[in-house]
PDB file of C-alpha atoms in Angstrom:
ATOM      1  CA  THR A   1      90.533  42.891 141.667  1.00  0.00           C
ATOM      2  CA  ARG A   2      93.076  40.226 141.129  1.00  0.00           C
ATOM      3  CA  CYS A   3      95.700  39.598 144.230  1.00  0.00           C
ATOM      4  CA  LEU A   4      98.672  42.006 143.153  1.00  0.00           C
ATOM      5  CA  SER A   5     100.637  38.806 144.658  1.00  0.00           C
ATOM      6  CA  ASP A   6      99.111  36.416 142.173  1.00  0.00           C
ATOM      7  CA  TRP A   7     100.738  38.340 139.059  1.00  0.00           C
ATOM      8  CA  SER A   8     104.220  38.500 140.684  1.00  0.00           C
ATOM      9  CA  SER A   9     103.611  35.224 141.822  1.00  0.00           C
ATOM     10  CA  ASP A  10     103.260  34.618 137.346  1.00  0.00           C
ATOM     11  CA  VAL A  11     106.744  36.423 136.743  1.00  0.00           C
ATOM     12  CA  CYS A  12     109.272  35.925 139.503  1.00  0.00           C
ATOM     13  CA  SER A  13     109.739  32.369 138.381  1.00  0.00           C
ATOM     14  CA  SER A  14     112.926  33.838 136.356  1.00  0.00           C
ATOM     15  CA  ASP A  15     116.057  34.978 136.952  1.00  0.00           C
ATOM     16  CA  LEU A  16     116.539  38.386 135.999  1.00  0.00           C
ATOM     17  CA  ILE A  17     113.111  39.303 137.687  1.00  0.00           C
ATOM     18  CA  ARG A  18     113.402  40.000 141.559  1.00  0.00           C
ATOM     19  CA  CYS A  19     110.035  40.693 143.585  1.00  0.00           C
ATOM     20  CA  GLY A  20     110.221  43.295 146.878  1.00  0.00           C
ATOM     21  CA  TYR A  21     107.361  42.127 149.001  1.00  0.00           C
ATOM     22  CA  ILE A  22     103.325  41.853 148.406  1.00  0.00           C
ATOM     23  CA  LYS A  23     101.618  41.411 150.468  1.00  0.00           C
ATOM     24  CA  PRO A  24      99.342  37.971 149.721  1.00  0.00           C
ATOM     25  CA  THR A  25      96.133  39.789 150.357  1.00  0.00           C
ATOM     26  CA  LEU A  26      96.331  42.924 148.854  1.00  0.00           C
ATOM     27  CA  LYS A  27      94.211  43.478 145.879  1.00  0.00           C
ATOM     28  CA  ILE A  28      94.066  46.466 143.287  1.00  0.00           C
ATOM     29  CA  PHE A  29      91.056  48.683 142.508  1.00  0.00           C
ATOM     30  CA  GLY A  30      90.419  48.406 138.047  1.00  0.00           C
ATOM     31  CA  ASP A  31      89.800  46.230 134.766  1.00  0.00           C
ATOM     32  CA  ARG A  32      92.139  43.447 135.390  1.00  0.00           C
ATOM     33  CA  ASN A  33      93.006  42.512 132.075  1.00  0.00           C
ATOM     34  CA  ARG A  34      93.773  45.921 130.873  1.00  0.00           C
ATOM     35  CA  LEU A  35      95.859  46.238 134.517  1.00  0.00           C
ATOM     36  CA  LYS A  36      97.842  42.907 133.184  1.00  0.00           C
ATOM     37  CA  GLN A  37      98.468  44.191 129.307  1.00  0.00           C
ATOM     38  CA  VAL A  38     100.374  47.604 132.083  1.00  0.00           C
ATOM     39  CA  PHE A  39     102.381  44.724 133.253  1.00  0.00           C
ATOM     40  CA  VAL A  40     102.914  42.349 130.432  1.00  0.00           C
ATOM     41  CA  ASN A  41     104.104  45.786 128.431  1.00  0.00           C
ATOM     42  CA  LEU A  42     106.291  46.998 131.124  1.00  0.00           C
ATOM     43  CA  LEU A  43     107.995  43.873 131.752  1.00  0.00           C
ATOM     44  CA  GLN A  44     108.454  43.068 127.928  1.00  0.00           C
ATOM     45  CA  ASN A  45     110.326  46.539 127.796  1.00  0.00           C
ATOM     46  CA  ALA A  46     112.620  45.536 130.600  1.00  0.00           C
ATOM     47  CA  ILE A  47     113.746  42.164 129.274  1.00  0.00           C
ATOM     48  CA  LYS A  48     114.178  43.340 125.679  1.00  0.00           C
ATOM     49  CA  TYR A  49     116.543  45.972 126.797  1.00  0.00           C
ATOM     50  CA  THR A  50     118.036  44.527 130.020  1.00  0.00           C
ATOM     51  CA  ASP A  51     120.737  41.887 128.666  1.00  0.00           C
ATOM     52  CA  THR A  52     122.770  41.959 132.126  1.00  0.00           C
ATOM     53  CA  GLY A  53     121.845  42.563 135.514  1.00  0.00           C
ATOM     54  CA  TYR A  54     118.072  42.446 136.843  1.00  0.00           C
ATOM     55  CA  ILE A  55     114.578  43.555 137.079  1.00  0.00           C
ATOM     56  CA  GLU A  56     112.917  44.596 140.004  1.00  0.00           C
ATOM     57  CA  ILE A  57     109.013  44.715 140.856  1.00  0.00           C
ATOM     58  CA  ILE A  58     108.075  46.946 143.572  1.00  0.00           C
ATOM     59  CA  CYS A  59     104.824  47.524 145.444  1.00  0.00           C
ATOM     60  CA  ASN A  60     104.465  50.038 148.335  1.00  0.00           C
ATOM     61  CA  GLU A  61     101.358  50.508 149.993  1.00  0.00           C
ATOM     62  CA  GLU A  62     100.559  54.620 151.215  1.00  0.00           C
ATOM     63  CA  GLY A  63      97.243  54.525 152.048  1.00  0.00           C
ATOM     64  CA  LYS A  64      94.526  54.383 149.580  1.00  0.00           C
ATOM     65  CA  LEU A  65      96.857  53.715 146.627  1.00  0.00           C
ATOM     66  CA  CYS A  66      99.359  51.467 145.973  1.00  0.00           C
ATOM     67  CA  ASN A  67     102.764  52.526 143.779  1.00  0.00           C
ATOM     68  CA  ILE A  68     103.894  49.987 141.626  1.00  0.00           C
ATOM     69  CA  SER A  69     107.172  50.436 140.383  1.00  0.00           C
ATOM     70  CA  ILE A  70     109.274  48.004 137.244  1.00  0.00           C
ATOM     71  CA  LYS A  71     112.899  48.878 137.699  1.00  0.00           C
ATOM     72  CA  ASP A  72     115.734  47.435 135.394  1.00  0.00           C
ATOM     73  CA  THR A  73     119.467  47.495 135.160  1.00  0.00           C
ATOM     74  CA  GLY A  74     119.493  48.074 130.863  1.00  0.00           C
ATOM     75  CA  ILE A  75     120.457  50.478 128.691  1.00  0.00           C
ATOM     76  CA  GLY A  76     118.261  53.060 130.347  1.00  0.00           C
ATOM     77  CA  ILE A  77     116.516  55.719 127.779  1.00  0.00           C
ATOM     78  CA  PRO A  78     118.283  58.970 126.308  1.00  0.00           C
ATOM     79  CA  GLU A  79     117.296  61.933 128.649  1.00  0.00           C
ATOM     80  CA  VAL A  80     115.973  63.917 125.359  1.00  0.00           C
ATOM     81  CA  ASP A  81     113.566  60.912 124.237  1.00  0.00           C
ATOM     82  CA  LEU A  82     111.940  60.205 127.713  1.00  0.00           C
ATOM     83  CA  GLU A  83     108.960  63.378 127.135  1.00  0.00           C
ATOM     84  CA  ARG A  84     108.560  61.488 123.856  1.00  0.00           C
ATOM     85  CA  ILE A  85     108.288  57.352 124.909  1.00  0.00           C
ATOM     86  CA  PHE A  86     104.342  57.437 125.337  1.00  0.00           C
ATOM     87  CA  GLU A  87     103.644  58.873 121.891  1.00  0.00           C
ATOM     88  CA  ARG A  88     102.163  56.065 119.772  1.00  0.00           C
ATOM     89  CA  PHE A  89     104.893  54.777 117.285  1.00  0.00           C
ATOM     90  CA  TYR A  90     108.024  56.487 118.670  1.00  0.00           C
ATOM     91  CA  ARG A  91     110.911  54.652 119.228  1.00  0.00           C
ATOM     92  CA  VAL A  92     114.092  55.278 120.922  1.00  0.00           C
ATOM     93  CA  ASP A  93     116.691  53.090 119.435  1.00  0.00           C
ATOM     94  CA  LYS A  94     115.480  52.381 115.381  1.00  0.00           C
ATOM     95  CA  ALA A  95     117.830  50.482 114.902  1.00  0.00           C
ATOM     96  CA  ARG A  96     117.904  48.131 118.176  1.00  0.00           C
ATOM     97  CA  SER A  97     113.996  48.214 117.933  1.00  0.00           C
ATOM     98  CA  ARG A  98     113.754  46.211 114.367  1.00  0.00           C
ATOM     99  CA  ALA A  99     116.171  43.840 116.142  1.00  0.00           C
ATOM    100  CA  VAL A 100     113.792  43.583 118.970  1.00  0.00           C
ATOM    101  CA  GLY A 101     111.069  43.390 117.830  1.00  0.00           C
ATOM    102  CA  GLY A 102     107.498  46.190 118.539  1.00  0.00           C
ATOM    103  CA  THR A 103     105.772  48.529 116.907  1.00  0.00           C
ATOM    104  CA  GLY A 104     106.275  52.079 119.563  1.00  0.00           C
ATOM    105  CA  LEU A 105     101.995  51.443 120.264  1.00  0.00           C
ATOM    106  CA  GLY A 106     102.816  49.657 124.019  1.00  0.00           C
ATOM    107  CA  LEU A 107     104.232  52.193 126.433  1.00  0.00           C
ATOM    108  CA  ALA A 108     101.243  54.705 124.565  1.00  0.00           C
ATOM    109  CA  ILE A 109      98.845  51.746 125.572  1.00  0.00           C
ATOM    110  CA  VAL A 110     100.578  51.196 129.335  1.00  0.00           C
ATOM    111  CA  LYS A 111      99.543  55.610 129.379  1.00  0.00           C
ATOM    112  CA  HIS A 112      96.411  54.979 128.152  1.00  0.00           C
ATOM    113  CA  ILE A 113      94.980  52.599 130.618  1.00  0.00           C
ATOM    114  CA  LEU A 114      96.698  54.323 133.701  1.00  0.00           C
ATOM    115  CA  GLU A 115      94.814  57.085 132.956  1.00  0.00           C
ATOM    116  CA  ALA A 116      91.196  54.994 132.800  1.00  0.00           C
ATOM    117  CA  HIS A 117      91.948  54.664 136.501  1.00  0.00           C
ATOM    118  CA  SER A 118      92.925  57.482 137.254  1.00  0.00           C
ATOM    119  CA  SER A 119      96.365  56.978 137.580  1.00  0.00           C
ATOM    120  CA  LYS A 120      99.608  58.529 135.779  1.00  0.00           C
ATOM    121  CA  ILE A 121     102.998  56.883 135.058  1.00  0.00           C
ATOM    122  CA  GLU A 122     105.952  58.166 135.696  1.00  0.00           C
ATOM    123  CA  VAL A 123     109.735  57.619 134.399  1.00  0.00           C
ATOM    124  CA  LYS A 124     113.040  57.905 134.916  1.00  0.00           C
ATOM    125  CA  SER A 125     115.923  56.744 133.402  1.00  0.00           C
ATOM    126  CA  GLU A 126     119.783  56.888 133.051  1.00  0.00           C
ATOM    127  CA  VAL A 127     121.187  55.854 130.353  1.00  0.00           C
ATOM    128  CA  ASN A 128     123.182  52.497 130.714  1.00  0.00           C
ATOM    129  CA  LYS A 129     122.238  52.552 134.164  1.00  0.00           C
ATOM    130  CA  GLY A 130     118.598  51.551 133.996  1.00  0.00           C
ATOM    131  CA  THR A 131     114.892  52.810 133.539  1.00  0.00           C
ATOM    132  CA  GLU A 132     112.884  53.310 136.384  1.00  0.00           C
ATOM    133  CA  PHE A 133     108.566  53.296 135.448  1.00  0.00           C
ATOM    134  CA  SER A 134     105.947  53.684 137.894  1.00  0.00           C
ATOM    135  CA  PHE A 135     102.799  54.475 139.206  1.00  0.00           C
ATOM    136  CA  LYS A 136      99.604  54.266 141.246  1.00  0.00           C
ATOM    137  CA  LEU A 137      96.925  52.234 141.664  1.00  0.00           C
ATOM    138  CA  LYS A 138      93.487  52.695 143.987  1.00  0.00           C
ATOM    139  CA  LYS A 139      93.208  49.504 146.474  1.00  0.00           C
ATOM    140  CA  TRP A 140      90.160  47.511 146.690  1.00  0.00           C
ATOM    141  CA  PHE A 141      88.499  47.558 149.878  1.00  0.00           C
ATOM    142  CA  LEU A 142      85.602  44.850 150.820  1.00  0.00           C
ATOM    143  CA  ASN A 143      83.704  47.103 153.524  1.00  0.00           C
ATOM    144  CA  LYS A 144      80.639  45.931 154.630  1.00  0.00           C
ATOM    145  CA  LEU A 145      78.669  47.739 152.778  1.00  0.00           C
ATOM    146  CA  ASN A 146      80.286  46.351 149.289  1.00  0.00           C
ATOM    147  CA  PHE A 147      79.563  42.424 150.750  1.00  0.00           C
ATOM    148  CA  VAL A 148      76.318  43.214 150.993  1.00  0.00           C
ATOM    149  CA  LYS A 149      76.078  44.525 147.922  1.00  0.00           C
ATOM    150  CA  ILE A 150      78.283  41.217 146.512  1.00  0.00           C
ATOM    151  CA  LEU A 151      75.365  39.455 148.568  1.00  0.00           C
ATOM    152  CA  THR A 152      72.638  40.771 146.767  1.00  0.00           C
ATOM    153  CA  TYR A 153      73.227  40.910 143.138  1.00  0.00           C
TER     154      TYR A 153
END
């Protein structure tokens, strides 16, 4: 577990990236390194495809879940490509992809990691307006029983 605000403070120092309020004590349950890979991948894509405007990280608590969105004002993804962007090696714009780099594996990896965390990634996009990726993760609670287990191991 790690405080979500720790990750957000690492990336929100850029003028391009805006972070909504994230409660400093909010912790999510999951594999720290794999979830970091999800955030890095989604943010790198947003940066690559956002020439002007901004990227926004939004985190809303919903009961025992945390709804996380990474939204940009970039070039967007055509509707015909939305179903395929999570396939391995799929590239929306082959010409631009060569210029900005990448293998076409990033979103497939993101999907796989989130599915391993019992989550599902969703995407909304409009060409020339931007893209929003969102997913939900379980919040981590330290109750008395968990605390006793931690102390005894």
